[in-house]
CSV table of C-alpha atoms in Angstrom, one decimal:
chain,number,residue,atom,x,y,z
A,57,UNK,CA,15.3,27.0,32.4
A,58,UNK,CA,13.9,30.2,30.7
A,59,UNK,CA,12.3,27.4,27.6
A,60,UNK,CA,10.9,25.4,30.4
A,61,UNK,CA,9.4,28.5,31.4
A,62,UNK,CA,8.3,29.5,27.8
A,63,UNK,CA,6.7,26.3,27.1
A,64,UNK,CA,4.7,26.2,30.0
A,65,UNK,CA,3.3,30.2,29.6
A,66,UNK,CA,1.9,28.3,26.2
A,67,UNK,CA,1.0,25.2,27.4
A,68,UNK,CA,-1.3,27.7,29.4
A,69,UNK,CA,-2.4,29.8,27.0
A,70,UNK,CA,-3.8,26.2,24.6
A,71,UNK,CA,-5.1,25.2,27.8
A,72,UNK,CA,-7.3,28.5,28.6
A,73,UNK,CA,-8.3,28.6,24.8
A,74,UNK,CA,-9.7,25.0,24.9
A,75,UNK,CA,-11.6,25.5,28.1
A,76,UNK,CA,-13.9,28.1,26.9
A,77,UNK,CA,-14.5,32.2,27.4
A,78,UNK,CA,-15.4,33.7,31.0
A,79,UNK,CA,-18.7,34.1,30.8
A,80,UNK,CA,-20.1,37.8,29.5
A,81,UNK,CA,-23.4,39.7,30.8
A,82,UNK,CA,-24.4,40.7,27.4
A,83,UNK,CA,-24.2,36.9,25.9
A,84,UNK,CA,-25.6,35.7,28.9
A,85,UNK,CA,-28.8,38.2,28.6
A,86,UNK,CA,-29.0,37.2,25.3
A,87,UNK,CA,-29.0,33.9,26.3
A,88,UNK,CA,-31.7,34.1,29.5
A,89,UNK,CA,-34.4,36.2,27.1
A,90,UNK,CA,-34.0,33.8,24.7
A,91,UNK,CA,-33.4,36.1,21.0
A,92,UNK,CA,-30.7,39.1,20.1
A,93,UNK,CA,-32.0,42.3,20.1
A,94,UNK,CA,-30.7,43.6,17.0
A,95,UNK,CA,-30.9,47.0,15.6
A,96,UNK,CA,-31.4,47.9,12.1
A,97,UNK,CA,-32.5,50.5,9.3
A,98,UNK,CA,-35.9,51.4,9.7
A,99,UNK,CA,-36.0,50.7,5.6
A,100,UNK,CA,-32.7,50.6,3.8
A,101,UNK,CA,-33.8,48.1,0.4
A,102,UNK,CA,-31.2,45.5,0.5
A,103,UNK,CA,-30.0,46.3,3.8
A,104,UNK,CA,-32.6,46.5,6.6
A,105,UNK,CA,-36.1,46.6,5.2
A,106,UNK,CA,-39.1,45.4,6.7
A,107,UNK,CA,-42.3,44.1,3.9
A,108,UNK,CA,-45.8,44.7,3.7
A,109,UNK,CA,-46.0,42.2,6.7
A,110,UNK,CA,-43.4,43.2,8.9
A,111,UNK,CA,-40.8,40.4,7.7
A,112,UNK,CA,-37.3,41.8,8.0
A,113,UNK,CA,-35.2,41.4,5.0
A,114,UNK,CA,-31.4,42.8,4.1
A,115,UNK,CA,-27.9,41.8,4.3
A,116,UNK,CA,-27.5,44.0,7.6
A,117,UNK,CA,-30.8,41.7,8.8
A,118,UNK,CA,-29.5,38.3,7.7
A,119,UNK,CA,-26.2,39.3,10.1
A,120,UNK,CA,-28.3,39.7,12.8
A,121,UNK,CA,-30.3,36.7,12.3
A,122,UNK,CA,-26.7,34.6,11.7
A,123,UNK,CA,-25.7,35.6,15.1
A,124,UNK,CA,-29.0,33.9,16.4
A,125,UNK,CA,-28.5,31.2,14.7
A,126,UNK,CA,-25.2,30.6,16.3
A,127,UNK,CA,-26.3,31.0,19.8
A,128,UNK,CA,-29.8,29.1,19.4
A,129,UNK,CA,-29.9,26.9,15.9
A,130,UNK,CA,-32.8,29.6,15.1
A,131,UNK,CA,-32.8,32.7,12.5
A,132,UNK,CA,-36.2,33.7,14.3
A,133,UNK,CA,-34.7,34.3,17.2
A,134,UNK,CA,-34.1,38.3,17.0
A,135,UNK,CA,-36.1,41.2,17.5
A,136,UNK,CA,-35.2,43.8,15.4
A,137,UNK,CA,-35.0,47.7,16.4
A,138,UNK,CA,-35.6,50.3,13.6
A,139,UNK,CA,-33.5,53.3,14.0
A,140,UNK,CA,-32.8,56.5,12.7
A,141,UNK,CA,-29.1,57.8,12.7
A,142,UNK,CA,-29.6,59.8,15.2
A,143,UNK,CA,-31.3,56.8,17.4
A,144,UNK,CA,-28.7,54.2,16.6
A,145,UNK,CA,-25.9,55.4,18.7
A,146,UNK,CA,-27.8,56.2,22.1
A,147,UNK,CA,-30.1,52.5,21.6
A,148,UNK,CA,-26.3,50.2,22.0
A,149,UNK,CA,-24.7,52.6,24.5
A,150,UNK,CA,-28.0,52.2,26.4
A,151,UNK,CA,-28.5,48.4,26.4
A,152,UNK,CA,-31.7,49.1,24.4
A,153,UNK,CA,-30.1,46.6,21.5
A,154,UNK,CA,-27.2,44.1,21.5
A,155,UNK,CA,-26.1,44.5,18.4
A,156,UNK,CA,-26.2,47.2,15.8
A,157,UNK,CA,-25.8,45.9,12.0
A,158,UNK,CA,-27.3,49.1,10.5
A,159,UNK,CA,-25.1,50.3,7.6
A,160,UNK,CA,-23.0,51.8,9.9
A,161,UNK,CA,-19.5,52.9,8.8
A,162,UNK,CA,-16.2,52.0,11.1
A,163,UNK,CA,-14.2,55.5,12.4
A,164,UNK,CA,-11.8,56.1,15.1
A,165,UNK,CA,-14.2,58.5,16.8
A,166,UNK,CA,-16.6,55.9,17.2
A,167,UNK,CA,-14.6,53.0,17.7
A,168,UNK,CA,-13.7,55.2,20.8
A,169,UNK,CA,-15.7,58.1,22.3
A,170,UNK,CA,-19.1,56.7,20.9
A,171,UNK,CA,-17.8,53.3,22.6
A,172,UNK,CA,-18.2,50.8,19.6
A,173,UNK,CA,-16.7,47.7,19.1
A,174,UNK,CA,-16.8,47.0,15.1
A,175,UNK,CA,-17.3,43.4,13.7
A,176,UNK,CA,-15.1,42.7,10.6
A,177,UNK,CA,-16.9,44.8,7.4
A,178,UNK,CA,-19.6,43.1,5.9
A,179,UNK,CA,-20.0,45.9,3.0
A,180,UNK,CA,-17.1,48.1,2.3
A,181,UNK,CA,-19.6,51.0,0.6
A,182,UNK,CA,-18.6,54.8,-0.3
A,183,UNK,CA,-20.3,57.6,-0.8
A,184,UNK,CA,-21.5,58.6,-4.2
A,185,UNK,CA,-24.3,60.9,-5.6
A,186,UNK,CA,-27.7,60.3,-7.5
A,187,UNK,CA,-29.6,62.8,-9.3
A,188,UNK,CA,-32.3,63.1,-11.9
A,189,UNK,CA,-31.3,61.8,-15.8
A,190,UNK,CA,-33.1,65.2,-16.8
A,191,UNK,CA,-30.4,67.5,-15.4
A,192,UNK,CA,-27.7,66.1,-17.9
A,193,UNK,CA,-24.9,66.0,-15.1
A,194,UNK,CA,-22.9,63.2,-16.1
A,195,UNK,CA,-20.2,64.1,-12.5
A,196,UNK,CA,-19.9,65.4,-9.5
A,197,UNK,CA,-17.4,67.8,-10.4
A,198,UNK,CA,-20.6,69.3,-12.2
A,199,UNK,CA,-22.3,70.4,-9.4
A,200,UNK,CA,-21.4,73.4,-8.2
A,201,UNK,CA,-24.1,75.4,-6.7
A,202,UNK,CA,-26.8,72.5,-6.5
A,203,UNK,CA,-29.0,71.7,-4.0
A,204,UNK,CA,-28.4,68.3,-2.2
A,205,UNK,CA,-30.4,66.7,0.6
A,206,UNK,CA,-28.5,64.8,3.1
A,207,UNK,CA,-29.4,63.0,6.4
A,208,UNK,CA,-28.6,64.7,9.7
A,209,UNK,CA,-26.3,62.7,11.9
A,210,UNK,CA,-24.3,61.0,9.3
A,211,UNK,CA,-20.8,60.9,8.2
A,212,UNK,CA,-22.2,61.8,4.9
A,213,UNK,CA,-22.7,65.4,6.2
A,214,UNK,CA,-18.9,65.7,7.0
A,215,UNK,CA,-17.5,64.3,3.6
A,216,UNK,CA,-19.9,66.1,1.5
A,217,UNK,CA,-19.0,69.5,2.8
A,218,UNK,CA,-15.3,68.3,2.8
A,219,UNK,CA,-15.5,67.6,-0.9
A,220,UNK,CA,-17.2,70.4,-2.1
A,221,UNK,CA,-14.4,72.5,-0.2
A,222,UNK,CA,-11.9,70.2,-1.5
A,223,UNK,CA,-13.1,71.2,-5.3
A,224,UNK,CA,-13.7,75.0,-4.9
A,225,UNK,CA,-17.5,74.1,-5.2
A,226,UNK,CA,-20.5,75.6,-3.3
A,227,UNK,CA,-23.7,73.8,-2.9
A,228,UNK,CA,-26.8,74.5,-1.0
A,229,UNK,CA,-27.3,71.6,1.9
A,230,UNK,CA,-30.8,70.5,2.9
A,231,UNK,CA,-30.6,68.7,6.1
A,232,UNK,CA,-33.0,66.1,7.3
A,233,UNK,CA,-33.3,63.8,10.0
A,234,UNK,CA,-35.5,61.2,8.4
A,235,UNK,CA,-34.0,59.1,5.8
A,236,UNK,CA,-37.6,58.8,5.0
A,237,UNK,CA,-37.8,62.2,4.8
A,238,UNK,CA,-34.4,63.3,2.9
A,239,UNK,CA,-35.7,60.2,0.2
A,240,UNK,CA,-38.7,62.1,0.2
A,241,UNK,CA,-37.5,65.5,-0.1
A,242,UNK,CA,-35.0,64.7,-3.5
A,243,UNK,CA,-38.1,62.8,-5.4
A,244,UNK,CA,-40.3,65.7,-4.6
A,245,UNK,CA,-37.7,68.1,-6.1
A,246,UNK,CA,-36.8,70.0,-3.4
A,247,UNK,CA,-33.1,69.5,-4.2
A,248,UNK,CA,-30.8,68.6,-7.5
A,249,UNK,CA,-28.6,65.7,-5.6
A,250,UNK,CA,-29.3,63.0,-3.2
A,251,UNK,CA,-26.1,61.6,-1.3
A,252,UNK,CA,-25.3,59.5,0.6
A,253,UNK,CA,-23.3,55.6,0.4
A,254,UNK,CA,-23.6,53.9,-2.8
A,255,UNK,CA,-25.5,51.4,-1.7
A,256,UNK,CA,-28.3,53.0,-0.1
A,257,UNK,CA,-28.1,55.1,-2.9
A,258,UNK,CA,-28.7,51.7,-5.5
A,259,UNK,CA,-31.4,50.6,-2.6
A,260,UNK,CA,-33.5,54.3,-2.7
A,261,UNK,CA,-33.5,53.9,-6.6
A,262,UNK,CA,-34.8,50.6,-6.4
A,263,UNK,CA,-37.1,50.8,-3.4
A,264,UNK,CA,-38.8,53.8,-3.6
A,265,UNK,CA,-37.8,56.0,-6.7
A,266,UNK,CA,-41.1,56.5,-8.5
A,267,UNK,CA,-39.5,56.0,-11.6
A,268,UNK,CA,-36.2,54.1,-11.2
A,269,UNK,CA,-34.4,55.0,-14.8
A,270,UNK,CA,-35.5,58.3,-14.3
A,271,UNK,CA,-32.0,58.5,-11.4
A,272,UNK,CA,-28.9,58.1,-12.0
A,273,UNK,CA,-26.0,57.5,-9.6
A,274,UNK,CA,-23.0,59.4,-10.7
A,275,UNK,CA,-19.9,57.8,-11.3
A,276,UNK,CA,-17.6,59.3,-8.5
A,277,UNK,CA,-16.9,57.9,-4.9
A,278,UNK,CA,-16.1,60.5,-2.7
A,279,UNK,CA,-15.2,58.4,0.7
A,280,UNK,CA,-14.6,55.1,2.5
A,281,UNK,CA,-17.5,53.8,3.7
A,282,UNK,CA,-16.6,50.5,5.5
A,283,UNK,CA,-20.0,49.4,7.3
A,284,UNK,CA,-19.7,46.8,9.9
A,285,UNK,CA,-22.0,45.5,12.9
A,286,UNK,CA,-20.7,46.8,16.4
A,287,UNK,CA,-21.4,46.5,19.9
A,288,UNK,CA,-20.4,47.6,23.5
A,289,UNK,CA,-17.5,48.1,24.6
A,290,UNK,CA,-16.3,46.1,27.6
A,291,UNK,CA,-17.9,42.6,26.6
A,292,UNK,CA,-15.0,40.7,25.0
A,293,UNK,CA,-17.0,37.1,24.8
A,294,UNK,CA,-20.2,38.9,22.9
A,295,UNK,CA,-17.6,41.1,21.1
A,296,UNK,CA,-16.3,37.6,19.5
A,297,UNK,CA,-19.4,36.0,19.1
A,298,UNK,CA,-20.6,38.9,16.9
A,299,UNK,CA,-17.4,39.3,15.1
A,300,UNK,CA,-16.6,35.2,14.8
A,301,UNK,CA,-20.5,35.0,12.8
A,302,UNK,CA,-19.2,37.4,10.0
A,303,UNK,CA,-15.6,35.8,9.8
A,304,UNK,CA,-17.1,32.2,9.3
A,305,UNK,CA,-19.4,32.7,6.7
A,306,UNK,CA,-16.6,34.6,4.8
A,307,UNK,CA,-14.7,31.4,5.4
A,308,UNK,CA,-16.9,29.1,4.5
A,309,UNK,CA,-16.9,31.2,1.0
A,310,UNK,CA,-13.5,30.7,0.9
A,311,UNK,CA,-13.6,27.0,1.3
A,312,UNK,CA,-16.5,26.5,-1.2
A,313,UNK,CA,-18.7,25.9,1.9
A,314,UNK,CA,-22.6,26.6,0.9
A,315,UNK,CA,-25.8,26.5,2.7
A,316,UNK,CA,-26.6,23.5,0.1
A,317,UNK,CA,-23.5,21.3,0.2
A,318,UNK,CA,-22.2,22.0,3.8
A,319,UNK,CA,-23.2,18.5,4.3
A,320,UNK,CA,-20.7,17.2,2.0
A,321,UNK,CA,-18.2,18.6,4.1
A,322,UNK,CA,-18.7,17.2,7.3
A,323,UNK,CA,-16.3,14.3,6.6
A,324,UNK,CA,-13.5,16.3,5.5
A,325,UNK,CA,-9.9,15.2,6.4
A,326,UNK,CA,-9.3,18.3,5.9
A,327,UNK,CA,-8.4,20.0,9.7
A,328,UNK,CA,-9.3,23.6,8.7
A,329,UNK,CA,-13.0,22.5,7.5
A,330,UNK,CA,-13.0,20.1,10.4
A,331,UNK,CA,-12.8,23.4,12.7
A,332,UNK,CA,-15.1,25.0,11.6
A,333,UNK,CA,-18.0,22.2,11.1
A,334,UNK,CA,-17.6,21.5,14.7
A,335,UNK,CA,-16.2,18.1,13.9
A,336,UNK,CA,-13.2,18.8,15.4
A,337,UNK,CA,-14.4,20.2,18.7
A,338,UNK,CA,-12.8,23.4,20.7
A,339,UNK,CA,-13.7,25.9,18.5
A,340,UNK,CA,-17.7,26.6,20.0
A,341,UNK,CA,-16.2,26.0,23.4
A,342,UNK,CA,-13.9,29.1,23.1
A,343,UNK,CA,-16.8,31.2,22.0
A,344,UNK,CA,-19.3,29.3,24.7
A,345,UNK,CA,-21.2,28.2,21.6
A,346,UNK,CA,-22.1,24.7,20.6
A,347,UNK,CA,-19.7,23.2,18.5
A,348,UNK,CA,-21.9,23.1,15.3
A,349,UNK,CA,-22.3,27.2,15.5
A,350,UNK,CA,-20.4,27.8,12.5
A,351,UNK,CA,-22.0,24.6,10.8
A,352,UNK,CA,-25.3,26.3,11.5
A,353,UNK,CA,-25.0,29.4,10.5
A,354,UNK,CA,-24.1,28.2,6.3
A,355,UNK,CA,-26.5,25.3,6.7
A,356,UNK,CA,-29.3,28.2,7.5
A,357,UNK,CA,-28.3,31.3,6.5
A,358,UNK,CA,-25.3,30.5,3.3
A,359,UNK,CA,-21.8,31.8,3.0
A,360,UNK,CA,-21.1,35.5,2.7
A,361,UNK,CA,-21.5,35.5,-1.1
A,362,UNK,CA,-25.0,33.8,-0.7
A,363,UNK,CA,-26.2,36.4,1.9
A,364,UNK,CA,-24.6,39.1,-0.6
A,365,UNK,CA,-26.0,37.9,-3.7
A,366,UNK,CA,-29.5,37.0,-1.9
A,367,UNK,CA,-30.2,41.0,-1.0
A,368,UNK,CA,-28.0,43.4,-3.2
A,369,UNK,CA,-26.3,41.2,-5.8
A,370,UNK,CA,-26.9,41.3,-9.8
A,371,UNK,CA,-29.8,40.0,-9.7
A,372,UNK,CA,-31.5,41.5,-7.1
A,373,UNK,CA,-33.3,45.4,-7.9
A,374,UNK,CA,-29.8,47.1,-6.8
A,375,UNK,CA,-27.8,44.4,-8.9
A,376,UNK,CA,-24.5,45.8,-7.1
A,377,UNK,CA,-21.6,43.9,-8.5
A,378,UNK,CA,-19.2,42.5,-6.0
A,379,UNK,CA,-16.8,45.1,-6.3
A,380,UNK,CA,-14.0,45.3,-3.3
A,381,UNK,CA,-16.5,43.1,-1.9
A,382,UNK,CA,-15.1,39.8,-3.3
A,383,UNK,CA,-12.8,37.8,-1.6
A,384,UNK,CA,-9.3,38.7,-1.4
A,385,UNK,CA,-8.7,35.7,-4.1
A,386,UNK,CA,-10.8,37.0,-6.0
A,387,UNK,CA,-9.2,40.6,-6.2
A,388,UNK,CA,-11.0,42.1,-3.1
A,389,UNK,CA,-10.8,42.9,0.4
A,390,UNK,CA,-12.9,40.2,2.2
A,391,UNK,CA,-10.4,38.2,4.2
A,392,UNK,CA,-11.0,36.1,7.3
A,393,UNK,CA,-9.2,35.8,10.1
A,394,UNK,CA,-8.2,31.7,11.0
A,395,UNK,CA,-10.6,29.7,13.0
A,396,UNK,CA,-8.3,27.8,14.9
């Protein structure tokens, strides 16, 4: 009697996974206005940058345009937000964006009294140091008694007091708001070291040092830095929409999946790859998406590697390697959850 039982809790379970999500408020806003509200850096190079004429570019941008794409077939379909640190926290709580892919790192404070839901890690990032070729520091451990600018509101303020406590070392913080401003401070001279993430670190040199090979970033990583797209908590359905994008353009990586021979896939035997085309339906009813969401979203916007590669790889100006940012076959930590 108890299996009879068993079977039919399951047989329920398959039945409520094939029959779609409840519908959520934010993904039906999202829906009503018609594009995502994203927020982003107000000029991170490589991450959330916008040009001369106010076309968004980054890896933290191309999430939030994936995430349109999934709901409407249309990267276009996003506004994007510039904030500052300080901004980003109080524009999600608020409602004044949906979705915050703004190099922001994943910690248990705000995963819970900030109220954040975190999207898997698109760039696992750590905090390093930069500072002019001329001072002939070759480390960090070098540094005791310099003067390093660092942006307010950051969890590069904690870790770089916590290191310089760690090592016996005493250093003279500037604090600054702006990330404008801090970027602005170090090339002016007014401090020895710039810190903050490594990336943003490559990005500054590349984007706005006046001389990039006059900078060097130092070799150490003080931190993890695991930056990841979030949301509100208490809307499960936009909460896996968001977090669903990310893990399928990972997966398509996986399966070899590109934005330029997605095509040949959709006649696949294969049931994994017919999943996540949409050619075996289920999968974009669970979200409430269409079935070709996932299909979309490599056909317009590429795999992870190609979004990686297309704003902060080699050959890009911050020619970042892939690092623990390779897929787990490949000796790093990207790993997608199962879309089925």
């Amino acid at each position: 009697m108890k299996s009879g039982i068993l079977a039919a809790a399951a047989a329920a379970v398959v039945f409520g996974a094939v029959t779609g999500a409840q519908a959520g408020p934010t993904l039906d806003a999202v829906k009503g206005r018609g594009f995502v509200q994203c927020g982003v850096n107000a000029g991170l190079p490589g991450f959330g940058n916008p040009d001369s004429s106010g076309n968004w570019t980054g890896l933290d941008v191309d999430y939030c345009r994936a995430v349109a794409v999934a709901l409407f077939n249309d990267p276009n379909k996003v506004k994007f937000t510039p904030l500052s640190a300080q901004q980003r926290f109080p524009a999600i709580q608020s409602g004044e964006v949906d979705l915050l892919s703004r190099n922001t790192t994943v910690t248990l404070t705000r995963d819970t009294s900030v109220g954040l839901n975190f999207a898997p890690v698109t760039y696992y990032d750590g905090q390093g140091f930069m500072v002019n070729k001329k001072l002939g520091v070759k480390s960090a451990k070098e540094l005791n008694g310099a003067t390093v600018c660092v942006q307010a509101g950051t969890t590069t303020e904690l870790n770089l007091a916590d290191y310089f406590r760690t090592n016996n070392m005493s250093y003279n913080p500037v604090v600054i708001e702006s990330n404008d401003e801090v970027n602005a401070a170090y090339f002016a001279g007014r401090c020895d070291v710039l810190t903050t993430d490594a990336s943003g670190l490559a990005g500054t040199r590349a984007g706005v040092a006046p001389v990039p090979d006059d900078h060097i970033i130092l070799p150490e990583i003080i931190s993890k830095e695991p930056l990841a797209p979030a949301v509100r908590h208490g809307d499960d359905q936009w909460f896996d929409v968001v977090k669903w994008t990310v893990y399928a353009t990972i997966q398509a990586e996986e399966m070899g999946i590109t934005s330029k021979n997605v095509d040949e896939f959709v006649n696949s035997k294969n049931p994994e790859i017919q999943r996540i085309l949409g050619t075996s339906p289920g999968m974009g009813k669970a979200l409430g998406l269409d079935e070709k969401w996932a299909y979309n979203i490599i056909k317009t916007m590429g795999n992870y590697g190609e979004i990686f590669e297309r704003n902060v790889g080699t050959k890009t100006p911050l020619k970042l390697e892939r690092g623990l940012n390779a897929l787990w076959t490949n000796g790093g930590l990207q790993y997608a959850m199962p879309i089925r």
